[in-house]
């Protein structure tokens, strides 16, 4: 009488398992030699390969060679990590990637602006299991994998660029301080950004916490652990672009009167907008909608109190209920 537990500890079965896995990977490698055949296979079994990278540390390097991703330079094709490394620029030391809900969403993300402007290629990871995969696949071929949505992204700069950035940082410091006071606990800090070009601000997460995409995935779990959500949820840093016209205008407005009510509204609106563009969800969409409506009224020259008369009246009290209800309750008492 042999139990399953005894079989699991059998050395013979472990050897069989090892040989089967080894043979399977060899067959995968043969398939990968033909791009068209591998594309069909990868479409069906990519999740299993990525799960193998997460669970099988022994064969992680071999499985990493089988991965295929769309990139900022590949168009409709998918490329391997080996091909990515082969065409890296001379001054590029790291492999850049971004995780998100779809290829279109990550391609249009503000996070890839500076990296792409420098001519660096960015891997687009749009499969939910990619989040788990990159937690284990820290590097490939000696190159560290770096998420462009997290803090710690460092791009090479000339001495002139560094000096210009330090000057802008010093100039914008009072605005950053005021924005932090207004946002309070909603962000950990407000700093000047080096990663954005055309966007006014973005929300960056901590290097070792969840990304916005991972937070979205975890919130969608039916059996999620709420205690884990507390300490693993992203610690958000608001990064502002000091060269953007909105930030420049806001800085000037703050210099005139930092207690202006419009300043608080604008800062809150910028934060809520960056939440959406950075892949997070709004805790209170109604408040955001109210701010947008107020800005629309301001743009159209409409008085803020113009719709006060349209607000619904309070619900009638219990004493104003119709007589039929009272009779029904009396009947219940008799019963």
mmCIF file of C-alpha atoms in Angstrom:
data_model
loop_
_atom_site.group_PDB
_atom_site.id
_atom_site.type_symbol
_atom_site.label_atom_id
_atom_site.label_comp_id
_atom_site.label_asym_id
_atom_site.label_seq_id
_atom_site.Cartn_x
_atom_site.Cartn_y
_atom_site.Cartn_z
ATOM 1 C CA UNK A 1 0.000 0.000 0.000
ATOM 2 C CA UNK A 2 1.894 3.088 -1.309
ATOM 3 C CA UNK A 3 0.709 6.591 -0.418
ATOM 4 C CA UNK A 4 1.116 9.686 -2.571
ATOM 5 C CA UNK A 5 3.406 11.206 0.078
ATOM 6 C CA UNK A 6 5.813 8.280 -0.226
ATOM 7 C CA UNK A 7 5.905 8.614 -4.021
ATOM 8 C CA UNK A 8 6.637 12.324 -3.780
ATOM 9 C CA UNK A 9 9.768 11.576 -1.741
ATOM 10 C CA UNK A 10 10.983 8.857 -4.118
ATOM 11 C CA UNK A 11 14.448 9.539 -5.582
ATOM 12 C CA UNK A 12 13.532 7.608 -8.730
ATOM 13 C CA UNK A 13 10.563 9.921 -9.411
ATOM 14 C CA UNK A 14 12.747 12.975 -8.857
ATOM 15 C CA UNK A 15 15.211 11.683 -11.475
ATOM 16 C CA UNK A 16 12.324 10.970 -13.877
ATOM 17 C CA UNK A 17 10.967 14.488 -13.321
ATOM 18 C CA UNK A 18 14.374 16.053 -13.916
ATOM 19 C CA UNK A 19 14.875 14.152 -17.187
ATOM 20 C CA UNK A 20 11.367 14.941 -18.462
ATOM 21 C CA UNK A 21 11.854 18.663 -17.783
ATOM 22 C CA UNK A 22 15.293 18.574 -19.444
ATOM 23 C CA UNK A 23 13.888 16.835 -22.549
ATOM 24 C CA UNK A 24 10.912 19.229 -22.732
ATOM 25 C CA UNK A 25 13.202 22.296 -22.645
ATOM 26 C CA UNK A 26 15.382 20.781 -25.398
ATOM 27 C CA UNK A 27 12.291 20.344 -27.567
ATOM 28 C CA UNK A 28 11.229 23.932 -26.814
ATOM 29 C CA UNK A 29 14.662 25.155 -27.900
ATOM 30 C CA UNK A 30 14.325 23.240 -31.189
ATOM 31 C CA UNK A 31 10.917 24.820 -31.807
ATOM 32 C CA UNK A 32 12.318 28.287 -31.025
ATOM 33 C CA UNK A 33 14.754 28.003 -33.934
ATOM 34 C CA UNK A 34 11.850 28.552 -36.365
ATOM 35 C CA UNK A 35 10.210 31.933 -35.573
ATOM 36 C CA UNK A 36 6.859 31.114 -37.211
ATOM 37 C CA UNK A 37 6.457 27.750 -35.449
ATOM 38 C CA UNK A 38 7.565 29.226 -32.113
ATOM 39 C CA UNK A 39 5.113 32.144 -32.440
ATOM 40 C CA UNK A 40 2.195 29.681 -32.666
ATOM 41 C CA UNK A 41 3.507 27.605 -29.751
ATOM 42 C CA UNK A 42 4.299 30.691 -27.637
ATOM 43 C CA UNK A 43 0.814 32.110 -28.138
ATOM 44 C CA UNK A 44 -0.677 29.029 -26.478
ATOM 45 C CA UNK A 45 1.935 28.220 -23.815
ATOM 46 C CA UNK A 46 3.711 31.496 -22.918
ATOM 47 C CA UNK A 47 2.026 31.599 -19.486
ATOM 48 C CA UNK A 48 3.381 28.130 -18.651
ATOM 49 C CA UNK A 49 6.934 29.150 -19.583
ATOM 50 C CA UNK A 50 6.655 32.303 -17.442
ATOM 51 C CA UNK A 51 5.270 30.247 -14.553
ATOM 52 C CA UNK A 52 8.317 27.973 -14.945
ATOM 53 C CA UNK A 53 10.619 31.000 -14.569
ATOM 54 C CA UNK A 54 8.777 31.908 -11.360
ATOM 55 C CA UNK A 55 8.933 28.405 -9.847
ATOM 56 C CA UNK A 56 11.945 26.599 -11.356
ATOM 57 C CA UNK A 57 15.171 28.316 -10.291
ATOM 58 C CA UNK A 58 17.330 25.526 -11.793
ATOM 59 C CA UNK A 59 16.138 26.058 -15.371
ATOM 60 C CA UNK A 60 15.373 29.787 -15.111
ATOM 61 C CA UNK A 61 18.173 30.877 -17.441
ATOM 62 C CA UNK A 62 17.187 28.367 -20.159
ATOM 63 C CA UNK A 63 13.531 29.373 -19.943
ATOM 64 C CA UNK A 64 14.445 33.092 -20.089
ATOM 65 C CA UNK A 65 15.928 32.474 -23.568
ATOM 66 C CA UNK A 66 12.480 31.318 -24.707
ATOM 67 C CA UNK A 67 10.629 34.498 -23.673
ATOM 68 C CA UNK A 68 9.311 36.873 -26.349
ATOM 69 C CA UNK A 69 8.099 40.454 -25.812
ATOM 70 C CA UNK A 70 6.900 43.372 -27.884
ATOM 71 C CA UNK A 71 9.141 46.416 -27.506
ATOM 72 C CA UNK A 72 9.156 50.121 -28.330
ATOM 73 C CA UNK A 73 11.242 49.328 -31.439
ATOM 74 C CA UNK A 74 9.846 45.961 -32.591
ATOM 75 C CA UNK A 75 6.535 47.103 -34.089
ATOM 76 C CA UNK A 76 4.156 44.139 -34.403
ATOM 77 C CA UNK A 77 6.920 41.556 -33.881
ATOM 78 C CA UNK A 78 8.065 40.052 -30.598
ATOM 79 C CA UNK A 79 11.758 39.782 -29.708
ATOM 80 C CA UNK A 80 13.759 37.606 -27.338
ATOM 81 C CA UNK A 81 15.830 38.986 -24.480
ATOM 82 C CA UNK A 82 18.924 37.784 -26.352
ATOM 83 C CA UNK A 83 18.026 39.961 -29.364
ATOM 84 C CA UNK A 84 17.287 42.907 -27.053
ATOM 85 C CA UNK A 85 20.704 42.654 -25.393
ATOM 86 C CA UNK A 86 22.433 42.260 -28.768
ATOM 87 C CA UNK A 87 21.119 45.644 -29.982
ATOM 88 C CA UNK A 88 21.546 47.589 -26.752
ATOM 89 C CA UNK A 89 23.389 50.898 -27.078
ATOM 90 C CA UNK A 90 27.009 51.118 -25.901
ATOM 91 C CA UNK A 91 26.153 53.321 -22.922
ATOM 92 C CA UNK A 92 23.137 51.203 -21.894
ATOM 93 C CA UNK A 93 23.827 49.093 -18.824
ATOM 94 C CA UNK A 94 20.306 47.911 -17.967
ATOM 95 C CA UNK A 95 17.281 46.277 -19.597
ATOM 96 C CA UNK A 96 14.283 48.619 -19.387
ATOM 97 C CA UNK A 97 10.740 47.294 -19.162
ATOM 98 C CA UNK A 98 7.233 48.508 -18.317
ATOM 99 C CA UNK A 99 4.254 46.449 -17.140
ATOM 100 C CA UNK A 100 0.668 47.356 -17.913
ATOM 101 C CA UNK A 101 -2.782 46.312 -19.051
ATOM 102 C CA UNK A 102 -2.242 46.475 -22.833
ATOM 103 C CA UNK A 103 0.436 47.212 -25.407
ATOM 104 C CA UNK A 104 -1.347 50.424 -26.450
ATOM 105 C CA UNK A 105 -1.538 51.662 -22.843
ATOM 106 C CA UNK A 106 2.162 51.091 -22.044
ATOM 107 C CA UNK A 107 3.323 52.488 -25.407
ATOM 108 C CA UNK A 108 1.516 55.769 -24.651
ATOM 109 C CA UNK A 109 2.653 55.882 -21.008
ATOM 110 C CA UNK A 110 4.478 58.949 -19.697
ATOM 111 C CA UNK A 111 7.054 56.675 -18.042
ATOM 112 C CA UNK A 112 8.686 55.672 -21.330
ATOM 113 C CA UNK A 113 9.091 59.245 -22.640
ATOM 114 C CA UNK A 114 12.630 59.958 -21.452
ATOM 115 C CA UNK A 115 13.932 56.423 -22.045
ATOM 116 C CA UNK A 116 12.641 56.405 -25.626
ATOM 117 C CA UNK A 117 13.901 59.947 -26.211
ATOM 118 C CA UNK A 118 17.395 58.672 -25.345
ATOM 119 C CA UNK A 119 17.025 55.982 -28.007
ATOM 120 C CA UNK A 120 16.759 53.081 -25.541
ATOM 121 C CA UNK A 121 14.423 50.172 -26.245
ATOM 122 C CA UNK A 122 11.692 49.324 -23.705
ATOM 123 C CA UNK A 123 10.145 45.870 -23.212
ATOM 124 C CA UNK A 124 6.335 45.886 -23.031
ATOM 125 C CA UNK A 125 5.104 43.332 -20.466
ATOM 126 C CA UNK A 126 1.303 43.197 -20.689
ATOM 127 C CA UNK A 127 0.534 39.719 -19.346
ATOM 128 C CA UNK A 128 -0.510 39.625 -15.641
ATOM 129 C CA UNK A 129 1.907 36.739 -14.998
ATOM 130 C CA UNK A 130 4.797 38.947 -16.200
ATOM 131 C CA UNK A 131 4.596 40.749 -12.839
ATOM 132 C CA UNK A 132 5.378 37.482 -11.040
ATOM 133 C CA UNK A 133 7.941 36.473 -13.652
ATOM 134 C CA UNK A 134 10.143 39.598 -13.297
ATOM 135 C CA UNK A 135 10.112 39.282 -9.510
ATOM 136 C CA UNK A 136 12.313 36.178 -9.984
ATOM 137 C CA UNK A 137 14.106 37.157 -13.205
ATOM 138 C CA UNK A 138 16.217 39.944 -11.733
ATOM 139 C CA UNK A 139 18.766 40.012 -14.561
ATOM 140 C CA UNK A 140 19.597 38.515 -17.944
ATOM 141 C CA UNK A 141 23.084 38.026 -19.384
ATOM 142 C CA UNK A 142 24.556 40.191 -16.616
ATOM 143 C CA UNK A 143 22.138 43.051 -17.341
ATOM 144 C CA UNK A 144 19.759 44.122 -14.568
ATOM 145 C CA UNK A 145 16.063 44.390 -15.430
ATOM 146 C CA UNK A 146 14.755 47.856 -14.444
ATOM 147 C CA UNK A 147 11.089 48.853 -14.297
ATOM 148 C CA UNK A 148 10.653 52.393 -15.654
ATOM 149 C CA UNK A 149 7.589 53.004 -13.432
ATOM 150 C CA UNK A 150 9.570 52.615 -10.196
ATOM 151 C CA UNK A 151 12.073 54.806 -8.405
ATOM 152 C CA UNK A 152 15.747 54.170 -9.040
ATOM 153 C CA UNK A 153 15.671 54.818 -12.793
ATOM 154 C CA UNK A 154 18.984 56.516 -13.605
ATOM 155 C CA UNK A 155 19.948 57.635 -17.115
ATOM 156 C CA UNK A 156 23.424 58.849 -18.057
ATOM 157 C CA UNK A 157 23.692 62.637 -18.272
ATOM 158 C CA UNK A 158 26.337 65.137 -19.275
ATOM 159 C CA UNK A 159 27.739 67.597 -16.723
ATOM 160 C CA UNK A 160 25.737 70.416 -18.360
ATOM 161 C CA UNK A 161 22.489 68.436 -18.043
ATOM 162 C CA UNK A 162 23.235 67.621 -14.403
ATOM 163 C CA UNK A 163 23.909 71.260 -13.585
ATOM 164 C CA UNK A 164 20.770 72.460 -15.379
ATOM 165 C CA UNK A 165 18.702 69.854 -13.512
ATOM 166 C CA UNK A 166 20.120 70.885 -10.123
ATOM 167 C CA UNK A 167 19.238 74.522 -10.850
ATOM 168 C CA UNK A 168 15.651 73.599 -11.792
ATOM 169 C CA UNK A 169 15.410 71.354 -8.714
ATOM 170 C CA UNK A 170 16.495 74.171 -6.413
ATOM 171 C CA UNK A 171 14.136 76.646 -8.065
ATOM 172 C CA UNK A 172 11.137 74.302 -7.859
ATOM 173 C CA UNK A 173 11.782 73.189 -4.250
ATOM 174 C CA UNK A 174 9.181 75.588 -2.689
ATOM 175 C CA UNK A 175 6.495 74.298 -5.112
ATOM 176 C CA UNK A 176 7.328 70.672 -4.261
ATOM 177 C CA UNK A 177 7.072 71.476 -0.550
ATOM 178 C CA UNK A 178 3.684 73.183 -0.977
ATOM 179 C CA UNK A 179 2.320 70.305 -3.112
ATOM 180 C CA UNK A 180 3.392 67.815 -0.441
ATOM 181 C CA UNK A 181 1.584 69.884 2.240
ATOM 182 C CA UNK A 182 -1.602 69.944 0.129
ATOM 183 C CA UNK A 183 -1.522 66.222 -0.754
ATOM 184 C CA UNK A 184 -0.347 65.230 2.741
ATOM 185 C CA UNK A 185 -0.638 61.426 3.216
ATOM 186 C CA UNK A 186 -1.683 60.747 -0.375
ATOM 187 C CA UNK A 187 1.967 60.771 -1.504
ATOM 188 C CA UNK A 188 5.198 59.980 0.313
ATOM 189 C CA UNK A 189 7.082 62.860 -1.321
ATOM 190 C CA UNK A 190 7.003 65.319 -4.223
ATOM 191 C CA UNK A 191 10.209 65.634 -6.255
ATOM 192 C CA UNK A 192 11.466 66.979 -9.577
ATOM 193 C CA UNK A 193 11.512 64.305 -12.272
ATOM 194 C CA UNK A 194 14.155 63.247 -14.775
ATOM 195 C CA UNK A 195 12.032 60.578 -16.453
ATOM 196 C CA UNK A 196 9.243 62.595 -18.145
ATOM 197 C CA UNK A 197 9.363 64.870 -21.175
ATOM 198 C CA UNK A 198 5.876 65.832 -22.403
ATOM 199 C CA UNK A 199 3.785 65.131 -19.255
ATOM 200 C CA UNK A 200 3.419 67.518 -16.290
ATOM 201 C CA UNK A 201 3.690 64.808 -13.608
ATOM 202 C CA UNK A 202 3.605 61.087 -12.879
ATOM 203 C CA UNK A 203 3.240 58.873 -9.820
ATOM 204 C CA UNK A 204 6.248 56.620 -9.253
ATOM 205 C CA UNK A 205 6.250 53.603 -6.937
ATOM 206 C CA UNK A 206 8.972 52.336 -4.583
ATOM 207 C CA UNK A 207 11.637 50.056 -6.036
ATOM 208 C CA UNK A 208 10.695 47.061 -3.861
ATOM 209 C CA UNK A 209 6.917 47.571 -3.574
ATOM 210 C CA UNK A 210 4.148 46.715 -6.013
ATOM 211 C CA UNK A 211 3.865 48.549 -9.303
ATOM 212 C CA UNK A 212 0.531 50.159 -10.249
ATOM 213 C CA UNK A 213 -0.184 47.180 -12.501
ATOM 214 C CA UNK A 214 0.573 44.666 -9.716
ATOM 215 C CA UNK A 215 -1.696 46.582 -7.352
ATOM 216 C CA UNK A 216 -4.487 46.392 -9.956
ATOM 217 C CA UNK A 217 -3.940 42.629 -10.327
ATOM 218 C CA UNK A 218 -3.974 42.037 -6.551
ATOM 219 C CA UNK A 219 -7.139 44.082 -6.070
ATOM 220 C CA UNK A 220 -8.851 41.869 -8.655
ATOM 221 C CA UNK A 221 -8.055 38.681 -6.674
ATOM 222 C CA UNK A 222 -11.201 37.104 -5.248
ATOM 223 C CA UNK A 223 -9.352 35.715 -2.194
ATOM 224 C CA UNK A 224 -6.918 38.583 -1.665
ATOM 225 C CA UNK A 225 -5.296 39.135 1.701
ATOM 226 C CA UNK A 226 -6.269 42.617 2.911
ATOM 227 C CA UNK A 227 -3.409 42.701 5.445
ATOM 228 C CA UNK A 228 -0.867 42.254 2.616
ATOM 229 C CA UNK A 229 -2.476 45.106 0.682
ATOM 230 C CA UNK A 230 -1.579 47.446 3.528
ATOM 231 C CA UNK A 231 2.200 47.148 3.487
ATOM 232 C CA UNK A 232 2.793 45.969 -0.109
ATOM 233 C CA UNK A 233 0.605 48.610 -1.772
ATOM 234 C CA UNK A 234 2.660 51.168 -3.609
ATOM 235 C CA UNK A 235 4.247 54.049 -1.707
ATOM 236 C CA UNK A 236 3.671 56.768 -4.251
ATOM 237 C CA UNK A 237 6.117 59.550 -5.129
ATOM 238 C CA UNK A 238 4.775 62.401 -7.233
ATOM 239 C CA UNK A 239 7.387 63.476 -9.777
ATOM 240 C CA UNK A 240 6.823 66.811 -11.545
ATOM 241 C CA UNK A 241 8.273 68.076 -14.815
ATOM 242 C CA UNK A 242 9.726 71.563 -14.094
ATOM 243 C CA UNK A 243 9.882 72.408 -17.816
ATOM 244 C CA UNK A 244 6.194 71.715 -18.519
ATOM 245 C CA UNK A 245 4.018 74.792 -19.107
ATOM 246 C CA UNK A 246 1.442 73.693 -16.477
ATOM 247 C CA UNK A 247 4.100 73.340 -13.756
ATOM 248 C CA UNK A 248 5.734 76.642 -14.796
ATOM 249 C CA UNK A 249 2.358 78.457 -14.619
ATOM 250 C CA UNK A 250 1.541 76.790 -11.278
ATOM 251 C CA UNK A 251 4.931 77.874 -9.901
ATOM 252 C CA UNK A 252 4.217 81.492 -10.918
ATOM 253 C CA UNK A 253 0.754 81.324 -9.359
ATOM 254 C CA UNK A 254 2.227 80.037 -6.094
ATOM 255 C CA UNK A 255 4.773 82.883 -6.097
ATOM 256 C CA UNK A 256 1.897 85.391 -6.331
ATOM 257 C CA UNK A 257 -0.333 83.806 -3.666
ATOM 258 C CA UNK A 258 0.239 80.305 -2.308
ATOM 259 C CA UNK A 259 -3.031 80.491 -0.331
ATOM 260 C CA UNK A 260 -5.105 80.874 -3.500
ATOM 261 C CA UNK A 261 -7.963 78.341 -3.473
ATOM 262 C CA UNK A 262 -7.335 77.560 -7.155
ATOM 263 C CA UNK A 263 -3.799 76.351 -6.315
ATOM 264 C CA UNK A 264 -5.128 73.606 -4.027
ATOM 265 C CA UNK A 265 -7.705 72.576 -6.639
ATOM 266 C CA UNK A 266 -5.075 72.445 -9.383
ATOM 267 C CA UNK A 267 -2.640 70.402 -7.278
ATOM 268 C CA UNK A 268 -5.369 67.903 -6.340
ATOM 269 C CA UNK A 269 -6.458 67.701 -9.971
ATOM 270 C CA UNK A 270 -2.881 67.093 -11.139
ATOM 271 C CA UNK A 271 -2.487 64.335 -8.540
ATOM 272 C CA UNK A 272 -5.751 62.621 -9.497
ATOM 273 C CA UNK A 273 -4.940 62.857 -13.208
ATOM 274 C CA UNK A 274 -1.469 61.382 -12.631
ATOM 275 C CA UNK A 275 -3.101 58.542 -10.653
ATOM 276 C CA UNK A 276 -5.075 57.612 -13.762
ATOM 277 C CA UNK A 277 -2.230 58.063 -16.253
ATOM 278 C CA UNK A 278 0.155 56.076 -14.012
ATOM 279 C CA UNK A 279 -2.198 53.089 -13.895
ATOM 280 C CA UNK A 280 -3.828 53.529 -10.472
ATOM 281 C CA UNK A 281 -7.542 53.852 -9.713
ATOM 282 C CA UNK A 282 -9.280 56.762 -7.994
ATOM 283 C CA UNK A 283 -10.541 56.162 -4.475
ATOM 284 C CA UNK A 284 -13.326 58.741 -4.914
ATOM 285 C CA UNK A 285 -14.263 59.361 -8.580
ATOM 286 C CA UNK A 286 -17.122 61.697 -7.565
ATOM 287 C CA UNK A 287 -14.723 64.209 -6.002
ATOM 288 C CA UNK A 288 -12.570 64.115 -9.131
ATOM 289 C CA UNK A 289 -15.645 64.632 -11.331
ATOM 290 C CA UNK A 290 -16.742 67.596 -9.190
ATOM 291 C CA UNK A 291 -13.318 69.233 -9.657
ATOM 292 C CA UNK A 292 -13.457 68.692 -13.419
ATOM 293 C CA UNK A 293 -16.950 70.201 -13.568
ATOM 294 C CA UNK A 294 -15.770 73.201 -11.536
ATOM 295 C CA UNK A 295 -12.883 73.734 -13.980
ATOM 296 C CA UNK A 296 -15.265 73.432 -16.945
ATOM 297 C CA UNK A 297 -17.541 76.077 -15.417
ATOM 298 C CA UNK A 298 -14.519 78.300 -14.879
ATOM 299 C CA UNK A 299 -13.498 77.872 -18.513
ATOM 300 C CA UNK A 300 -17.008 78.660 -19.761
ATOM 301 C CA UNK A 301 -17.401 81.612 -17.412
ATOM 302 C CA UNK A 302 -20.311 79.998 -15.539
ATOM 303 C CA UNK A 303 -20.950 80.884 -11.896
ATOM 304 C CA UNK A 304 -20.061 78.027 -9.520
ATOM 305 C CA UNK A 305 -23.395 78.368 -7.692
ATOM 306 C CA UNK A 306 -25.452 78.313 -10.923
ATOM 307 C CA UNK A 307 -26.706 74.763 -10.331
ATOM 308 C CA UNK A 308 -27.433 75.081 -6.611
ATOM 309 C CA UNK A 309 -31.208 75.052 -7.285
ATOM 310 C CA UNK A 310 -30.924 71.720 -9.165
ATOM 311 C CA UNK A 311 -29.746 69.794 -6.101
ATOM 312 C CA UNK A 312 -32.267 67.170 -4.961
ATOM 313 C CA UNK A 313 -34.386 67.920 -1.903
ATOM 314 C CA UNK A 314 -33.948 65.961 1.292
ATOM 315 C CA UNK A 315 -35.905 62.727 1.620
ATOM 316 C CA UNK A 316 -39.121 63.122 3.666
ATOM 317 C CA UNK A 317 -38.989 62.016 7.296
ATOM 318 C CA UNK A 318 -40.824 58.983 8.681
ATOM 319 C CA UNK A 319 -43.581 61.163 10.087
ATOM 320 C CA UNK A 320 -44.478 62.241 6.531
ATOM 321 C CA UNK A 321 -45.036 58.634 5.360
ATOM 322 C CA UNK A 322 -48.449 57.870 3.795
ATOM 323 C CA UNK A 323 -51.316 56.501 5.920
ATOM 324 C CA UNK A 324 -51.262 53.066 4.159
ATOM 325 C CA UNK A 325 -47.843 52.355 5.627
ATOM 326 C CA UNK A 326 -49.090 53.123 9.138
ATOM 327 C CA UNK A 327 -52.068 50.769 8.656
ATOM 328 C CA UNK A 328 -49.752 47.993 7.427
ATOM 329 C CA UNK A 329 -47.521 48.356 10.466
ATOM 330 C CA UNK A 330 -50.571 48.272 12.738
ATOM 331 C CA UNK A 331 -51.685 44.994 11.143
ATOM 332 C CA UNK A 332 -48.226 43.521 11.782
ATOM 333 C CA UNK A 333 -48.503 44.518 15.449
ATOM 334 C CA UNK A 334 -51.906 42.791 15.704
ATOM 335 C CA UNK A 335 -50.486 39.634 14.151
#
